[in-house]
Amino acid sequence: MSGCPARYDETLGMWVIDEPDEVREVLLEPETFRPDNAVLAHTALSVKALRVLQGAGFALPPTLANNAGPSHRPIRAAVARFFSPARVAAVEPLARRLVAERVALAEAGLRSGAVDLVEVVAAEPPALVLLDMLRLRDVDVPALKAWSRESLELFWGWPDEDRQLELAHSAAEFYGWLRKRVLRARRRPGDDLFGVLVGLGLSDEEVCAVAYFLLIAGQETTTQLISTTFRRLIGQSVDDAAAVVEAILRESSSVPTWRRITAAPVSVGEVELPAGQPVLLGLTGHGGPAELAFGLGIHRCLGAGLARLEARVAVECAGPLLSAVQAVEADPPMIDLLSFRAPQRLLVTLPGGQA
């Protein structure tokens, strides 16, 4: 099913573009369709939430996903080296071991009842793999996972003021941790992510901005991709894990949309868009290629190859388990944000088992 012509969505307050050829054109024209709004909070933040963030010195200057300026290229080049094809290929044994260990835990847990495949299998391996690739040690992984989920909700969700305040405290805590890592890198330069970024001559705020979203996007979206794939495969056998992953990326990726803003009046198909208009791009589920799920052009996801590898490995390792279990919930609770969608949990049991 192909996408529809560009149209204005009054509820979202954005122009929606999901016809694959038009999405491709937008992504390949970053000067006309700028990324300035890519990481802005979708729901306007309350004064109380802003005060919490300001108290932590929270700032997101243009660096990667929200940067169409001259600083984008050197920052991207420095980060891209961590995700070279050779490094991605070399991390497969680690990814396979981490998932296999957690599949064994899930199999053991099923003997006594229901198991959540998101929590037990999908959650932590992508984070541990990413930290290894970025050469980061001494990271509290459960804290990173919580910070990641809560930051996604803060920036891409619809939280009310009370929930915003909770999420802002979480984001401020994460940002404080990042600032400490930057300070450590300035005192003792190394070859990890922070050391490399400090070596570029970036400000503290720029280093924190790069690390903030890289440490989220580099693992939480992969957890969500694996969870989405697992949901489809419960009770089914798997012949070709890579093909299954590609189908998910085409049809129901964990990152279904992304934002841009028009820098000047522009035509999209037969529709005229004024300058300064926010645009929501449909990346998946509209008949386009799997590659659209990772974006195109100068802002294409740096971790596309890694995400594909980790999802494939997860399916290969968990395939026998997935075929042997049944879902407890036909409609599990979902992460359902503007640009992120995946199961929050996947409770499964063995046939005849009890939840």
Short mmCIF file of C-alpha atoms in Angstrom, two decimals:
data_model
loop_
_atom_site.label_atom_id
_atom_site.label_comp_id
_atom_site.label_asym_id
_atom_site.label_seq_id
_atom_site.Cartn_x
_atom_site.Cartn_y
_atom_site.Cartn_z
CA MET A 1 0.00 0.00 0.00
CA SER A 2 1.56 3.30 -1.06
CA GLY A 3 1.33 6.50 0.92
CA CYS A 4 -1.12 9.34 0.38
CA PRO A 5 -0.46 12.82 -1.02
CA ALA A 6 0.92 15.38 1.41
CA ARG A 7 -1.79 16.71 3.71
CA TYR A 8 -2.07 18.89 6.80
CA ASP A 9 -2.99 17.13 10.05
CA GLU A 10 -4.70 19.61 12.37
CA THR A 11 -4.39 17.34 15.40
CA LEU A 12 -0.62 17.04 15.02
CA GLY A 13 -0.16 20.56 13.68
CA MET A 14 2.09 19.19 10.94
CA TRP A 15 2.12 18.34 7.27
CA VAL A 16 2.19 14.57 6.85
CA ILE A 17 4.17 13.10 3.95
CA ASP A 18 4.23 9.33 3.60
CA GLU A 19 4.36 8.60 -0.13
CA PRO A 20 7.76 6.84 -0.36
CA ASP A 21 9.12 8.76 -3.37
CA GLU A 22 8.15 12.06 -1.76
CA VAL A 23 9.68 11.04 1.56
CA ARG A 24 12.88 10.17 -0.27
CA GLU A 25 12.96 13.59 -1.95
CA VAL A 26 12.46 15.36 1.37
CA LEU A 27 15.23 13.41 3.11
CA LEU A 28 17.65 14.17 0.28
CA GLU A 29 17.02 17.93 0.43
CA PRO A 30 18.20 18.99 3.90
CA GLU A 31 18.61 22.63 2.91
CA THR A 32 14.96 22.93 1.93
CA PHE A 33 13.59 20.50 4.51
CA ARG A 34 15.75 21.32 7.49
CA PRO A 35 16.25 19.07 10.54
CA ASP A 36 16.00 21.95 13.03
CA ASN A 37 12.90 20.45 14.69
CA ALA A 38 14.09 16.83 14.67
CA VAL A 39 14.66 16.62 18.43
CA LEU A 40 12.39 19.37 19.75
CA ALA A 41 9.79 18.36 22.32
CA HIS A 42 6.60 17.52 20.44
CA THR A 43 4.49 18.55 23.43
CA ALA A 44 5.42 22.03 24.64
CA LEU A 45 7.23 21.76 27.96
CA SER A 46 5.74 23.34 31.05
CA VAL A 47 7.52 26.10 32.95
CA LYS A 48 8.26 23.69 35.81
CA ALA A 49 9.77 21.10 33.47
CA LEU A 50 11.88 23.75 31.73
CA ARG A 51 13.19 24.99 35.08
CA VAL A 52 14.34 21.49 35.97
CA LEU A 53 16.17 21.15 32.66
CA GLN A 54 17.66 24.62 32.89
CA GLY A 55 18.87 23.86 36.40
CA ALA A 56 20.91 20.98 34.98
CA GLY A 57 22.31 23.14 32.19
CA PHE A 58 20.42 20.97 29.70
CA ALA A 59 21.05 22.09 26.12
CA LEU A 60 20.79 20.46 22.70
CA PRO A 61 22.75 22.60 20.23
CA PRO A 62 22.89 21.40 16.60
CA THR A 63 25.17 18.38 16.35
CA LEU A 64 23.85 15.37 14.41
CA ALA A 65 20.14 14.71 13.80
CA ASN A 66 19.23 18.39 14.21
CA ASN A 67 22.20 19.89 12.36
CA ALA A 68 22.32 21.05 8.74
CA GLY A 69 25.26 23.41 9.29
CA PRO A 70 28.99 23.11 8.60
CA SER A 71 29.74 21.44 11.95
CA HIS A 72 27.63 18.43 11.03
CA ARG A 73 30.14 16.78 8.71
CA PRO A 74 33.14 16.58 11.10
CA ILE A 75 30.98 15.45 14.03
CA ARG A 76 29.29 12.79 11.93
CA ALA A 77 32.62 11.60 10.51
CA ALA A 78 34.08 11.20 14.00
CA VAL A 79 31.08 9.25 15.29
CA ALA A 80 30.79 7.16 12.11
CA ARG A 81 34.20 5.62 12.75
CA PHE A 82 32.75 3.80 15.74
CA PHE A 83 30.19 2.18 13.41
CA SER A 84 32.38 1.19 10.47
CA PRO A 85 31.37 -2.02 8.64
CA ALA A 86 34.44 -3.78 10.05
CA ARG A 87 33.59 -2.81 13.63
CA VAL A 88 29.96 -3.83 13.18
CA ALA A 89 30.98 -7.23 11.82
CA ALA A 90 33.46 -7.73 14.65
CA VAL A 91 30.83 -7.20 17.34
CA GLU A 92 28.57 -10.06 16.15
CA PRO A 93 30.05 -12.70 18.50
CA LEU A 94 29.41 -10.42 21.48
CA ALA A 95 25.85 -9.73 20.34
CA ARG A 96 25.22 -13.43 19.84
CA ARG A 97 26.59 -14.37 23.26
CA LEU A 98 24.57 -11.70 25.05
CA VAL A 99 21.29 -12.73 23.38
CA ALA A 100 21.94 -16.45 23.81
CA GLU A 101 22.53 -15.96 27.53
CA ARG A 102 19.22 -14.14 27.88
CA VAL A 103 17.34 -16.66 25.78
CA ALA A 104 18.58 -19.32 28.21
CA LEU A 105 17.26 -17.23 31.11
CA ALA A 106 13.89 -16.94 29.38
CA GLU A 107 13.75 -20.70 28.77
CA ALA A 108 14.48 -21.32 32.44
CA GLY A 109 11.83 -18.81 33.51
CA LEU A 110 9.18 -20.43 31.35
CA ARG A 111 9.34 -23.56 33.50
CA SER A 112 7.61 -21.67 36.29
CA GLY A 113 5.34 -19.28 34.41
CA ALA A 114 5.16 -16.33 32.05
CA VAL A 115 8.24 -14.48 30.82
CA ASP A 116 8.48 -10.97 29.38
CA LEU A 117 10.62 -11.29 26.25
CA VAL A 118 11.19 -7.53 26.14
CA GLU A 119 12.62 -7.31 29.64
CA VAL A 120 14.45 -10.63 29.69
CA VAL A 121 15.79 -10.90 26.13
CA ALA A 122 15.48 -7.68 24.11
CA ALA A 123 16.25 -4.94 26.60
CA GLU A 124 19.91 -5.03 27.53
CA PRO A 125 21.98 -6.64 24.72
CA PRO A 126 21.75 -3.59 22.38
CA ALA A 127 22.92 -1.31 25.19
CA LEU A 128 25.85 -3.56 26.09
CA VAL A 129 26.86 -3.87 22.44
CA LEU A 130 26.68 -0.11 21.90
CA LEU A 131 28.75 0.63 25.00
CA ASP A 132 31.37 -1.84 23.80
CA MET A 133 31.53 -0.18 20.37
CA LEU A 134 31.82 3.29 21.91
CA ARG A 135 34.48 1.97 24.33
CA LEU A 136 32.47 3.15 27.32
CA ARG A 137 32.93 1.41 30.66
CA ASP A 138 31.36 1.81 34.10
CA VAL A 139 27.87 2.53 32.79
CA ASP A 140 24.78 1.62 34.80
CA VAL A 141 22.82 -0.15 32.06
CA PRO A 142 19.43 -0.29 33.85
CA ALA A 143 19.75 3.45 34.50
CA LEU A 144 20.64 4.09 30.85
CA LYS A 145 17.60 2.11 29.73
CA ALA A 146 15.29 4.06 32.05
CA TRP A 147 16.79 7.41 31.01
CA SER A 148 16.36 6.43 27.36
CA ARG A 149 12.71 5.42 27.57
CA GLU A 150 11.82 8.48 29.62
CA SER A 151 13.69 10.88 27.33
CA LEU A 152 11.85 9.49 24.32
CA GLU A 153 8.55 10.07 26.09
CA LEU A 154 9.56 13.62 27.07
CA PHE A 155 10.53 14.63 23.53
CA TRP A 156 8.18 12.52 21.39
CA GLY A 157 5.24 11.82 23.67
CA TRP A 158 2.14 13.58 24.98
CA PRO A 159 2.90 13.81 28.72
CA ASP A 160 0.75 16.04 30.91
CA GLU A 161 2.46 18.58 33.20
CA ASP A 162 2.87 16.20 36.14
CA ARG A 163 4.39 13.52 33.94
CA GLN A 164 6.57 16.11 32.20
CA LEU A 165 8.03 17.06 35.55
CA GLU A 166 8.93 13.44 36.31
CA LEU A 167 10.47 13.01 32.87
CA ALA A 168 12.38 16.28 33.13
CA HIS A 169 14.00 15.13 36.37
CA SER A 170 15.07 11.92 34.62
CA ALA A 171 16.50 13.83 31.63
CA ALA A 172 18.31 16.21 33.99
CA GLU A 173 19.83 13.26 35.85
CA PHE A 174 20.99 11.74 32.56
CA TYR A 175 22.43 15.08 31.45
CA GLY A 176 24.27 15.45 34.76
CA TRP A 177 25.86 12.04 34.21
CA LEU A 178 26.91 13.08 30.71
CA ARG A 179 28.52 16.28 32.00
CA LYS A 180 30.56 14.25 34.47
CA ARG A 181 31.78 11.99 31.66
CA VAL A 182 32.77 15.03 29.59
CA LEU A 183 34.70 16.47 32.53
CA ARG A 184 36.49 13.14 32.99
CA ALA A 185 37.38 13.08 29.28
CA ARG A 186 38.85 16.58 29.47
CA ARG A 187 40.99 15.58 32.44
CA ARG A 188 42.05 12.22 31.01
CA PRO A 189 41.56 12.13 27.22
CA GLY A 190 40.93 8.65 25.84
CA ASP A 191 39.73 6.87 22.74
CA ASP A 192 36.11 6.44 23.84
CA LEU A 193 33.18 8.48 22.52
CA PHE A 194 33.69 11.34 24.95
CA GLY A 195 37.43 11.51 24.35
CA VAL A 196 36.96 11.62 20.58
CA LEU A 197 34.33 14.36 20.79
CA VAL A 198 36.41 16.42 23.19
CA GLY A 199 39.32 16.00 20.80
CA LEU A 200 37.26 17.63 18.04
CA GLY A 201 37.21 20.84 20.03
CA LEU A 202 33.49 20.67 20.76
CA SER A 203 31.99 22.55 23.69
CA ASP A 204 30.69 20.65 26.72
CA GLU A 205 27.14 21.29 25.52
CA GLU A 206 27.91 19.93 22.05
CA VAL A 207 29.56 16.78 23.43
CA CYS A 208 26.59 16.19 25.75
CA ALA A 209 24.13 16.73 22.90
CA VAL A 210 25.87 14.17 20.68
CA ALA A 211 26.14 11.63 23.47
CA TYR A 212 22.60 12.23 24.76
CA PHE A 213 20.79 11.08 21.65
CA LEU A 214 23.47 8.65 20.43
CA LEU A 215 23.28 6.70 23.68
CA ILE A 216 19.50 6.60 23.34
CA ALA A 217 19.08 6.01 19.61
CA GLY A 218 22.01 3.61 19.43
CA GLN A 219 20.35 1.04 21.64
CA GLU A 220 16.76 1.79 22.69
CA THR A 221 15.44 1.86 19.12
CA THR A 222 17.17 -1.48 18.49
CA THR A 223 15.53 -2.96 21.56
CA GLN A 224 12.24 -1.73 20.11
CA LEU A 225 13.02 -3.21 16.68
CA ILE A 226 13.83 -6.57 18.27
CA SER A 227 10.67 -6.43 20.39
CA THR A 228 8.53 -5.61 17.35
CA THR A 229 10.08 -8.50 15.44
CA PHE A 230 9.62 -10.91 18.34
CA ARG A 231 5.94 -10.01 18.55
CA ARG A 232 5.41 -11.01 14.94
CA LEU A 233 7.24 -14.31 15.37
CA ILE A 234 5.60 -15.67 18.53
CA GLY A 235 4.37 -19.16 17.73
CA GLN A 236 6.01 -19.21 14.28
CA SER A 237 9.10 -20.85 12.85
CA VAL A 238 11.80 -18.75 11.23
CA ASP A 239 13.55 -19.76 8.01
CA ASP A 240 15.38 -16.52 7.17
CA ALA A 241 16.02 -14.12 10.06
CA ALA A 242 17.46 -11.38 7.85
CA ALA A 243 14.40 -11.45 5.59
CA VAL A 244 12.08 -11.16 8.60
CA VAL A 245 13.98 -8.11 9.85
CA GLU A 246 13.79 -6.47 6.44
CA ALA A 247 10.04 -7.07 6.33
CA ILE A 248 9.62 -5.40 9.72
CA LEU A 249 11.69 -2.42 8.59
CA ARG A 250 9.46 -2.03 5.53
CA GLU A 251 6.14 -2.55 7.26
CA SER A 252 6.29 -1.65 10.95
CA SER A 253 9.65 -0.32 12.03
CA SER A 254 10.07 0.91 15.60
CA VAL A 255 10.83 4.39 14.17
CA PRO A 256 7.79 4.96 11.93
CA THR A 257 8.10 8.73 11.47
CA TRP A 258 10.60 11.59 11.57
CA ARG A 259 10.36 15.37 11.49
CA ARG A 260 11.56 18.17 9.23
CA ILE A 261 10.66 21.85 8.75
CA THR A 262 10.43 23.76 5.47
CA ALA A 263 13.06 26.47 5.01
CA ALA A 264 11.22 28.07 2.06
CA PRO A 265 8.00 27.58 0.11
CA VAL A 266 8.21 24.22 -1.64
CA SER A 267 6.11 21.83 -3.68
CA VAL A 268 5.63 18.23 -2.57
CA GLY A 269 3.90 16.46 -5.42
CA GLU A 270 1.02 18.75 -6.28
CA VAL A 271 0.82 20.29 -2.80
CA GLU A 272 2.37 23.66 -1.96
CA LEU A 273 3.91 23.98 1.50
CA PRO A 274 4.70 27.44 2.92
CA ALA A 275 8.01 28.22 4.62
CA GLY A 276 8.39 27.38 8.29
CA GLN A 277 6.00 24.42 8.22
CA PRO A 278 6.70 21.32 10.35
CA VAL A 279 6.63 18.09 8.35
CA LEU A 280 6.12 14.54 9.59
CA LEU A 281 7.62 11.89 7.31
CA GLY A 282 6.23 8.35 7.21
CA LEU A 283 9.26 6.05 7.06
CA THR A 284 7.62 2.64 7.17
CA GLY A 285 4.37 0.90 6.32
CA HIS A 286 3.61 2.78 3.11
CA GLY A 287 5.07 0.52 0.48
CA GLY A 288 8.57 1.97 0.51
CA PRO A 289 11.91 0.13 0.81
CA ALA A 290 13.29 -1.01 4.15
CA GLU A 291 16.10 1.51 3.79
CA LEU A 292 13.69 4.39 4.42
CA ALA A 293 13.38 3.20 8.02
CA PHE A 294 16.90 4.51 8.62
CA GLY A 295 16.55 7.72 6.65
CA LEU A 296 18.60 8.82 3.66
CA GLY A 297 21.26 11.34 2.80
CA ILE A 298 23.48 13.22 5.22
CA HIS A 299 21.33 12.32 8.23
CA ARG A 300 20.94 8.60 7.53
CA CYS A 301 21.13 6.59 10.75
CA LEU A 302 24.78 5.82 11.52
CA GLY A 303 23.78 2.61 13.28
CA ALA A 304 21.70 1.10 10.46
CA GLY A 305 24.12 -1.77 9.87
CA LEU A 306 24.44 -2.45 13.59
CA ALA A 307 20.66 -2.46 14.13
CA ARG A 308 20.18 -4.91 11.26
CA LEU A 309 22.88 -7.21 12.62
CA GLU A 310 21.56 -7.15 16.18
CA ALA A 311 17.98 -7.78 15.12
CA ARG A 312 19.04 -10.66 12.86
CA VAL A 313 21.18 -12.21 15.62
CA ALA A 314 18.34 -11.84 18.12
CA VAL A 315 15.93 -13.67 15.81
CA GLU A 316 18.46 -16.41 15.05
CA CYS A 317 19.18 -16.98 18.75
CA ALA A 318 15.57 -16.74 19.90
CA GLY A 319 13.96 -18.50 16.93
CA PRO A 320 13.41 -21.91 18.59
CA LEU A 321 12.08 -20.21 21.72
CA LEU A 322 9.71 -17.97 19.76
CA SER A 323 8.25 -20.90 17.84
CA ALA A 324 7.62 -22.83 21.06
CA VAL A 325 5.74 -20.18 23.07
CA GLN A 326 2.36 -18.51 22.97
CA ALA A 327 1.41 -14.91 23.75
CA VAL A 328 -0.37 -14.15 27.01
CA GLU A 329 -1.75 -10.85 25.69
CA ALA A 330 -3.20 -10.49 22.20
CA ASP A 331 -2.67 -6.73 22.41
CA PRO A 332 0.30 -6.00 24.66
CA PRO A 333 0.83 -2.48 26.02
CA MET A 334 2.73 -0.37 23.53
CA ILE A 335 5.26 2.41 23.44
CA ASP A 336 3.22 4.72 21.24
CA LEU A 337 5.01 8.03 20.64
CA LEU A 338 5.15 10.39 17.69
CA SER A 339 8.24 8.71 16.22
CA PHE A 340 8.63 5.50 18.23
CA ARG A 341 6.35 2.48 18.44
CA ALA A 342 7.00 -0.98 19.90
CA PRO A 343 5.65 -3.40 22.50
CA GLN A 344 6.39 -2.38 26.09
CA ARG A 345 6.26 -6.02 27.08
CA LEU A 346 5.71 -9.43 25.48
CA LEU A 347 4.46 -11.92 28.03
CA VAL A 348 4.70 -15.49 26.77
CA THR A 349 4.17 -18.96 28.20
CA LEU A 350 4.66 -22.49 27.02
CA PRO A 351 1.50 -24.04 25.56
CA GLY A 352 -0.65 -25.16 28.47
CA GLY A 353 1.28 -22.90 30.83
CA GLN A 354 -0.29 -20.33 33.11
CA ALA A 355 0.46 -16.62 33.23
#
